[in-house]
mmCIF file of N, CA and C in Angstrom:
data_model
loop_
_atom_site.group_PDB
_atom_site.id
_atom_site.type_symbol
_atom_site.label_atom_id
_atom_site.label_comp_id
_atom_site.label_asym_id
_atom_site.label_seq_id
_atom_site.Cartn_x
_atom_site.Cartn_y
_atom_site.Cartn_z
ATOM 1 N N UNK A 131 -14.408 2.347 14.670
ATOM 2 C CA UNK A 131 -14.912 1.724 13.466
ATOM 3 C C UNK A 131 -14.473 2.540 12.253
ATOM 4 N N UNK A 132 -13.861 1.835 11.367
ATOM 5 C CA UNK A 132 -13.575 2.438 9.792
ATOM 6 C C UNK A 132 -14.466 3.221 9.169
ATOM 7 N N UNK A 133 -14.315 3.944 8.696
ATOM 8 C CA UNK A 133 -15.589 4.912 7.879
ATOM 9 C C UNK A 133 -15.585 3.972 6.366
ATOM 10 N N UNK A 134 -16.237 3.349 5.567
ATOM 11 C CA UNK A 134 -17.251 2.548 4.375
ATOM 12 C C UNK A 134 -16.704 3.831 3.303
ATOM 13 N N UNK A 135 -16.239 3.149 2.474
ATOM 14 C CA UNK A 135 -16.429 4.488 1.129
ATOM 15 C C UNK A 135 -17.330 3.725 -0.096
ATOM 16 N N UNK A 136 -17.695 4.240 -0.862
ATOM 17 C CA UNK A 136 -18.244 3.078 -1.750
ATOM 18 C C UNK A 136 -18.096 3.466 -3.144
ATOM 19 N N UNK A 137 -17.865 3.198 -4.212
ATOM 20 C CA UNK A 137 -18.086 2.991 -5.228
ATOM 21 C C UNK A 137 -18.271 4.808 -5.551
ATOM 22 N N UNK A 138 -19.131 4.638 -5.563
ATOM 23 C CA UNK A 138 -19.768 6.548 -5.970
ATOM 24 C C UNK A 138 -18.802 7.422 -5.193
ATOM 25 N N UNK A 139 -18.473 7.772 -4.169
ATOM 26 C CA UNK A 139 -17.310 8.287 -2.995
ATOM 27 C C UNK A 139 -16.357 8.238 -4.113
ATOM 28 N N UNK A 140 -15.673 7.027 -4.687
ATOM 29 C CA UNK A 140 -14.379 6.816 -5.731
ATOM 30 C C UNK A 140 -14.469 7.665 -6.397
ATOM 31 N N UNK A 141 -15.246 7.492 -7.239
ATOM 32 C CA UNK A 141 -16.064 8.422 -8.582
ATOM 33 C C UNK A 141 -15.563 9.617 -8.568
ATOM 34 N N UNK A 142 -16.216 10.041 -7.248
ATOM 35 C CA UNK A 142 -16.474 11.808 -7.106
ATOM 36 C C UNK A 142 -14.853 12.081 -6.761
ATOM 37 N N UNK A 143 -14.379 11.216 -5.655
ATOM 38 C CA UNK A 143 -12.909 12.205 -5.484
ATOM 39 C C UNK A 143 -12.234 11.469 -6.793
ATOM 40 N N UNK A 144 -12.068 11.263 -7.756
ATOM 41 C CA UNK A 144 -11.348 10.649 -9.027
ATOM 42 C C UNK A 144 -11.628 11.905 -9.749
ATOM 43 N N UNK A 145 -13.265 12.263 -9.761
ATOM 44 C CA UNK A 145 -13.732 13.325 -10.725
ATOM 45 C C UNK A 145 -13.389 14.735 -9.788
ATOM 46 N N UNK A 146 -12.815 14.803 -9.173
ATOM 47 C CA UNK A 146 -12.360 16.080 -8.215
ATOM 48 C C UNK A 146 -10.823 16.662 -8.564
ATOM 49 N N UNK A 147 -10.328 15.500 -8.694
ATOM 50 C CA UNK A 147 -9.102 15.137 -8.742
ATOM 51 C C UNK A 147 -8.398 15.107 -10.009
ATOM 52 N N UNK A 148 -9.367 14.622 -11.312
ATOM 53 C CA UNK A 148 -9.108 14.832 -12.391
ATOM 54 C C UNK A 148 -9.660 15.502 -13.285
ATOM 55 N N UNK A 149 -10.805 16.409 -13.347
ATOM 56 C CA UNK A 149 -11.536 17.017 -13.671
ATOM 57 C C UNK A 149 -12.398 16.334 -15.066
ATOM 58 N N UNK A 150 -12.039 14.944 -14.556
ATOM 59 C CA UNK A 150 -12.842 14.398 -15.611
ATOM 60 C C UNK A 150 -14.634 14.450 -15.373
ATOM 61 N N UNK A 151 -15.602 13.900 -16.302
ATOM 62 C CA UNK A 151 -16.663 13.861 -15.865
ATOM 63 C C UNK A 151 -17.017 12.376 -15.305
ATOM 64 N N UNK A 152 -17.789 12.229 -14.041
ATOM 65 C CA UNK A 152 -17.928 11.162 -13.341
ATOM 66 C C UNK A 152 -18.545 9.885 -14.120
ATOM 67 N N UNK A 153 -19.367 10.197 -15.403
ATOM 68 C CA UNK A 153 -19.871 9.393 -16.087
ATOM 69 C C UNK A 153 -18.608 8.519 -16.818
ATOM 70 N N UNK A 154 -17.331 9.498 -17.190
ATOM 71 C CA UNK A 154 -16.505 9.160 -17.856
ATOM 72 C C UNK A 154 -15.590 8.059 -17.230
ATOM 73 N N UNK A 155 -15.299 8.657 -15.596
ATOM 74 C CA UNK A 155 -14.987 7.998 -14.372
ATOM 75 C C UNK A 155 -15.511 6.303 -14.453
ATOM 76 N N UNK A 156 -16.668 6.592 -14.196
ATOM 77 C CA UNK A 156 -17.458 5.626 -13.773
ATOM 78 C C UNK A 156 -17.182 4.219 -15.379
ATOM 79 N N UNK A 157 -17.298 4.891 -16.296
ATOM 80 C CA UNK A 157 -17.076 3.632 -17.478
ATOM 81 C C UNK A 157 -16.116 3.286 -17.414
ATOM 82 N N UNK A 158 -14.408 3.898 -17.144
ATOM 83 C CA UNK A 158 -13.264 3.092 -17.187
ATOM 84 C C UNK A 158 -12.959 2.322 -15.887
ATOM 85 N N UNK A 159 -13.735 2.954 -14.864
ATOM 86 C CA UNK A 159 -14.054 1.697 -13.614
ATOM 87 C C UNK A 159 -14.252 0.822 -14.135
ATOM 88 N N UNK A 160 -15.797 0.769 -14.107
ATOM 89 C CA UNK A 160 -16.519 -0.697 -14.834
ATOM 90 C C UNK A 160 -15.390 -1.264 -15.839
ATOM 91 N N UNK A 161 -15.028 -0.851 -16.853
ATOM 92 C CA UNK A 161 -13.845 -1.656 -17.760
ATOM 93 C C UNK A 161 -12.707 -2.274 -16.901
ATOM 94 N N UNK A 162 -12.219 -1.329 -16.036
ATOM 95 C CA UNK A 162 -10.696 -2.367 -15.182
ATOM 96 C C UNK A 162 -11.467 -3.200 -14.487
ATOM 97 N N UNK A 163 -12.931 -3.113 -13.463
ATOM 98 C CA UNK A 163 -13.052 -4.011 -12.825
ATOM 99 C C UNK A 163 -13.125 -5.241 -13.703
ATOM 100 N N UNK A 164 -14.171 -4.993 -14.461
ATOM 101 C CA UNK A 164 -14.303 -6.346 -15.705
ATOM 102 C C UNK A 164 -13.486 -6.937 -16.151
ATOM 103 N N UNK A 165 -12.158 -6.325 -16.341
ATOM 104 C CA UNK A 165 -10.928 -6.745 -17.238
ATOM 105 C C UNK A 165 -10.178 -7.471 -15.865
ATOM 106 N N UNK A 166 -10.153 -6.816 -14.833
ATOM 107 C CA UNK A 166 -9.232 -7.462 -14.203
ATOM 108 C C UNK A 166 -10.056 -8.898 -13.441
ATOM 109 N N UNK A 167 -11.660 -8.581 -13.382
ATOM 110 C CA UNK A 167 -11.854 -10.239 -13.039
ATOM 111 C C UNK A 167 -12.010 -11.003 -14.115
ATOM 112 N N UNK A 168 -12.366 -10.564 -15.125
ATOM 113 C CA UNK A 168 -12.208 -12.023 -16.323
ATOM 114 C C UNK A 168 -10.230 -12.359 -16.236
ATOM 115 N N UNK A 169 -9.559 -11.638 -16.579
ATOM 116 C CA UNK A 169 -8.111 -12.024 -16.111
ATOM 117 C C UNK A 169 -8.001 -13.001 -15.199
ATOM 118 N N UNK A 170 -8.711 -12.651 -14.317
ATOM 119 C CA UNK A 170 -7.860 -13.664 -12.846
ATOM 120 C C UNK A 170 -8.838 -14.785 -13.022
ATOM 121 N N UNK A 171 -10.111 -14.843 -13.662
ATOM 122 C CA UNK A 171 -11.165 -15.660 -13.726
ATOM 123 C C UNK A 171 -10.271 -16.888 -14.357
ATOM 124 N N UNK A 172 -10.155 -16.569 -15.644
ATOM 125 C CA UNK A 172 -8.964 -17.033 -16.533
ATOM 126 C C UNK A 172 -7.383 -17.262 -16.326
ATOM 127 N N UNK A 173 -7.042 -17.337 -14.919
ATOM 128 C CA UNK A 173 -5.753 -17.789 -14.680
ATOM 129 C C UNK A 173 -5.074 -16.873 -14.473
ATOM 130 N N UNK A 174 -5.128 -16.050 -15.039
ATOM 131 C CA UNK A 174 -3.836 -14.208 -15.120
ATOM 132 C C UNK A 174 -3.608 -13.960 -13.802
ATOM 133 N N UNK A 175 -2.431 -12.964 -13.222
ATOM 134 C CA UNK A 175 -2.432 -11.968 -12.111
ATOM 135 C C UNK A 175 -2.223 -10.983 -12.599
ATOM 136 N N UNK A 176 -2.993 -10.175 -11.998
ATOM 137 C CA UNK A 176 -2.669 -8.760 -12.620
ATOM 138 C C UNK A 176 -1.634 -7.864 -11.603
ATOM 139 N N UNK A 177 -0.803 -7.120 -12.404
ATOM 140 C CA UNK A 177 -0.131 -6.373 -11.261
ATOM 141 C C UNK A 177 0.008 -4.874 -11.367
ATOM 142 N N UNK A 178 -0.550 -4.864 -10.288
ATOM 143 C CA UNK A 178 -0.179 -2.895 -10.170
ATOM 144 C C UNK A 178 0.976 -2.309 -9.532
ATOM 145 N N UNK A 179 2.668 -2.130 -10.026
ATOM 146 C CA UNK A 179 3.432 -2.392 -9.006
ATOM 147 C C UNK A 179 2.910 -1.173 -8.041
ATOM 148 N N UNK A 180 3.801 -1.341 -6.565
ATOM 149 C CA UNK A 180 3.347 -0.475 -5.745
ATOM 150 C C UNK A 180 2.100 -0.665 -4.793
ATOM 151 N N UNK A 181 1.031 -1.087 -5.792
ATOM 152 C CA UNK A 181 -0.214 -1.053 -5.319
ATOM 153 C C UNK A 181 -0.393 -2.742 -4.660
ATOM 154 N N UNK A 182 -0.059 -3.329 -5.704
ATOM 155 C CA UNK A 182 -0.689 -5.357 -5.540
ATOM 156 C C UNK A 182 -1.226 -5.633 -6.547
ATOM 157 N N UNK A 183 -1.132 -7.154 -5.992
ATOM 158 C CA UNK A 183 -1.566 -8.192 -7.177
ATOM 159 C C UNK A 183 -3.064 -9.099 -7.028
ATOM 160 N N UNK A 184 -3.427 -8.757 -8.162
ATOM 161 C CA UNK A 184 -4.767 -9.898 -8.118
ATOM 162 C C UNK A 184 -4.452 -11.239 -8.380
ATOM 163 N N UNK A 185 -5.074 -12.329 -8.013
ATOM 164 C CA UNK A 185 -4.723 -13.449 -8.699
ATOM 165 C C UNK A 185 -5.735 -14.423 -8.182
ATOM 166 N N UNK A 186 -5.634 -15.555 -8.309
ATOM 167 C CA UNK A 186 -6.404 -16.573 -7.743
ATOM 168 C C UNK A 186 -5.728 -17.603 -7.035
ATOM 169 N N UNK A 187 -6.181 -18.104 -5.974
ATOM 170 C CA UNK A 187 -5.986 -19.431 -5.378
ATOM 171 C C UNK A 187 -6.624 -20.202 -5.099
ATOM 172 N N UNK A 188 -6.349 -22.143 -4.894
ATOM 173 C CA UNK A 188 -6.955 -23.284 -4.836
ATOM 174 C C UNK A 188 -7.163 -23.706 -3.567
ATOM 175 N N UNK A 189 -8.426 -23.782 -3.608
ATOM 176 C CA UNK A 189 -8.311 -24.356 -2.095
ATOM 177 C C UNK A 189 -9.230 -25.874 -2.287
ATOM 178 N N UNK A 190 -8.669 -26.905 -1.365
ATOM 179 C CA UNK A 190 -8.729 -28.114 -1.708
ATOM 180 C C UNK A 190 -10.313 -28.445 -0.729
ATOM 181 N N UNK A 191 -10.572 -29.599 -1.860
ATOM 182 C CA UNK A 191 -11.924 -29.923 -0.963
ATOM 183 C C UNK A 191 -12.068 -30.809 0.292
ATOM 184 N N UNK A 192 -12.852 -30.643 1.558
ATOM 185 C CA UNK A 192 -12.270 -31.077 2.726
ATOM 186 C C UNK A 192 -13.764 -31.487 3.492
ATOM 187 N N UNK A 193 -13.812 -32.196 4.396
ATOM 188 C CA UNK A 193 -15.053 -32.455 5.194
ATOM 189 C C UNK A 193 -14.865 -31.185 6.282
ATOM 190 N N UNK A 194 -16.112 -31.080 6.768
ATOM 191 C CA UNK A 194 -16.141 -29.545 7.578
ATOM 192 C C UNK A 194 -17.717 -30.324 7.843
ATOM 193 N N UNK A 195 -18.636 -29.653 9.327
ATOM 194 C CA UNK A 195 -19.431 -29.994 10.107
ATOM 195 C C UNK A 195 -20.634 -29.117 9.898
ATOM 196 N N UNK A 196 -21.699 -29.254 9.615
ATOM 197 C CA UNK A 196 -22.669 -28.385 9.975
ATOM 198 C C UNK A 196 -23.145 -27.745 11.407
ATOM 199 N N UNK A 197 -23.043 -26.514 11.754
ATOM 200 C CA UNK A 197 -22.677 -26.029 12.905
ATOM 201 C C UNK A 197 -24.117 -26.202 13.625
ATOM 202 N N UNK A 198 -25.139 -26.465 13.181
ATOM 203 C CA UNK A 198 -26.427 -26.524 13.796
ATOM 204 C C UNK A 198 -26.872 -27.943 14.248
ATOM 205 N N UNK A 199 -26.462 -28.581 13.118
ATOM 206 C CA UNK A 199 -26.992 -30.371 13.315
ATOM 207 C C UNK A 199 -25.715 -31.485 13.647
ATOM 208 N N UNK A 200 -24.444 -30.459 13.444
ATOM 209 C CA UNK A 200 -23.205 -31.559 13.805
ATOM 210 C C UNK A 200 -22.728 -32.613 12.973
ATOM 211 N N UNK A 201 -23.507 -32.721 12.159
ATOM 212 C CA UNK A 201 -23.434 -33.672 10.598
ATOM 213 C C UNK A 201 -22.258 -33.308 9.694
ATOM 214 N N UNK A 202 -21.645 -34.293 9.268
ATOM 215 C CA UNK A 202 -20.031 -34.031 8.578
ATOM 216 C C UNK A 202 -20.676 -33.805 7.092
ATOM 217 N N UNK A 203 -20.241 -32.525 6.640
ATOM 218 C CA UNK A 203 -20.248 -32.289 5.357
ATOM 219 C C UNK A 203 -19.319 -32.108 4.222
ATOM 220 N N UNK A 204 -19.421 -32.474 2.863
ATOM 221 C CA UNK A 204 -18.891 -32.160 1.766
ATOM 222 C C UNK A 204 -18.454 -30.895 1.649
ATOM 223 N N UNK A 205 -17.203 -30.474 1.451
ATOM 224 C CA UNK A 205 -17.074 -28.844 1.093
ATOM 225 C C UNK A 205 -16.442 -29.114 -0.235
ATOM 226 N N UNK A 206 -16.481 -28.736 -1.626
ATOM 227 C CA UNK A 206 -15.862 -29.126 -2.615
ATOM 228 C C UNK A 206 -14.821 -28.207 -2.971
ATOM 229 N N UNK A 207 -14.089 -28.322 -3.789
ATOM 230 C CA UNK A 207 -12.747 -27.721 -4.112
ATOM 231 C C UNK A 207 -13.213 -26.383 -4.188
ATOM 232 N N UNK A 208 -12.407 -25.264 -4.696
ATOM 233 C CA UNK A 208 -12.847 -23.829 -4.859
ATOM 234 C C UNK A 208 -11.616 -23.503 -5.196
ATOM 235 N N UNK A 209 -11.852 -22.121 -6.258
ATOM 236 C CA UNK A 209 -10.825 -21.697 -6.632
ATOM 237 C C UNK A 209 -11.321 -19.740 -6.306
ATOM 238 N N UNK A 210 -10.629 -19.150 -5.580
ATOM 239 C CA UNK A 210 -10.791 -18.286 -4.439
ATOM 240 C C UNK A 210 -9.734 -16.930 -5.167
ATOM 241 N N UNK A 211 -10.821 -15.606 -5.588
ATOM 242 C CA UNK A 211 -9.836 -14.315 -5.576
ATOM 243 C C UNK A 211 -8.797 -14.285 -4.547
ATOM 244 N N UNK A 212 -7.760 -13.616 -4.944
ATOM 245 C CA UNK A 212 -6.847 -13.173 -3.687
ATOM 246 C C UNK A 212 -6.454 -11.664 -4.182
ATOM 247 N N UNK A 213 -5.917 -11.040 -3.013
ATOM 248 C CA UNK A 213 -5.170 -9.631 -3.800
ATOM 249 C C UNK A 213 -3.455 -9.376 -2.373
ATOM 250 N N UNK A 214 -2.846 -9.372 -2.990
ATOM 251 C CA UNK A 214 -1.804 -9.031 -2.134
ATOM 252 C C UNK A 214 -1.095 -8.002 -2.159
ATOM 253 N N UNK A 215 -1.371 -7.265 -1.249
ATOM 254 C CA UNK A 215 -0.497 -5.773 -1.246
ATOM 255 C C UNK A 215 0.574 -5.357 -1.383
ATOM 256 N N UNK A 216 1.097 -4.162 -2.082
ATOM 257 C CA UNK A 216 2.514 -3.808 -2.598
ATOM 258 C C UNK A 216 2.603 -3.397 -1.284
ATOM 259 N N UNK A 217 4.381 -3.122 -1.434
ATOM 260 C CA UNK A 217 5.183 -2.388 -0.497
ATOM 261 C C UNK A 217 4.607 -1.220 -0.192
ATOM 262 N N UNK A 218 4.782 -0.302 -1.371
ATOM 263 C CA UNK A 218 3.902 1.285 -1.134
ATOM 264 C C UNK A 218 2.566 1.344 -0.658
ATOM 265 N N UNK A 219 1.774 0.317 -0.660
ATOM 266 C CA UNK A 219 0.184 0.488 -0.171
ATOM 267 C C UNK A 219 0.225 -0.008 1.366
ATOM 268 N N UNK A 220 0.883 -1.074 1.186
ATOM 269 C CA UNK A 220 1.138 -1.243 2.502
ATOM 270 C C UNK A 220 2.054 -0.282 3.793
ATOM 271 N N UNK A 221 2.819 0.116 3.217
ATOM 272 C CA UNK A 221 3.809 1.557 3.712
ATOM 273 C C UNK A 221 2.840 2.882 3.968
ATOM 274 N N UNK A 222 1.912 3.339 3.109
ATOM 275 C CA UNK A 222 0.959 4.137 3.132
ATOM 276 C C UNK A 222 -0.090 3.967 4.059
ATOM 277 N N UNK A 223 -0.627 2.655 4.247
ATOM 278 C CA UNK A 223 -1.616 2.463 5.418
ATOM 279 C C UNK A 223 -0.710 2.110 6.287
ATOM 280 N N UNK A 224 0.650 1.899 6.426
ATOM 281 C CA UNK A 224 0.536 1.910 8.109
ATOM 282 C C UNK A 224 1.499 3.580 8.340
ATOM 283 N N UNK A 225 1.580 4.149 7.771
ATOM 284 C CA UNK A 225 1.472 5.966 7.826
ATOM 285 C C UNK A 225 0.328 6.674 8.552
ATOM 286 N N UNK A 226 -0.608 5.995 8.129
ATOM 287 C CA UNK A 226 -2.064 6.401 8.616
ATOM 288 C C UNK A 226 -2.525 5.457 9.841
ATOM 289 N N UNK A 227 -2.126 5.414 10.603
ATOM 290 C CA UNK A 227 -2.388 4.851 12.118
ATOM 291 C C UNK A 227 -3.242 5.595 12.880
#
């Protein structure tokens, strides 16, 4: 099983790493996360080369079954985050096997 890092884990090795202070850390997080989902919210992809791309995709609306009662249901359209991995991130995790 994968070891979970979370949010705070980031922080600290970012603030280890850059000797910034974690509070300082922690606000330009919050700003890219924000920036990069109103972006993609709004149509944009964002790209990190190396790393990947955010973006969004459509997925069409379709009948699908309720798994308890067997009854055909409505699923309506959706428009769905995606993120697709660069070469280098992807090259990097499979380094680490």
């Amino acid at each position: 099983m994968t070891e979970r890092k979370s949010k705070a884990d980031l922080i600290n090795a970012i603030a280890s790493t850059t000797g910034l202070t974690k509070a300082v850390i922690a606000e330009v997080l919050d700003a890219k996360i924000d920036t990069i989902t109103k972006w993609v919210a709004t149509g944009h992809e964002v790209v990190f080369v190396g790393f990947g791309t955010f973006g969004s995709s459509k997925r069409a609306a379709r009948t699908g079954r309720n798994p308890q009662t067997g009854a055909t249901i409505k699923i309506p359209a959706a428009k769905l985050p995606k993120f697709r991995a660069g070469k280098a991130f992807k090259d990097a995790v499979n380094q680490h096997k």
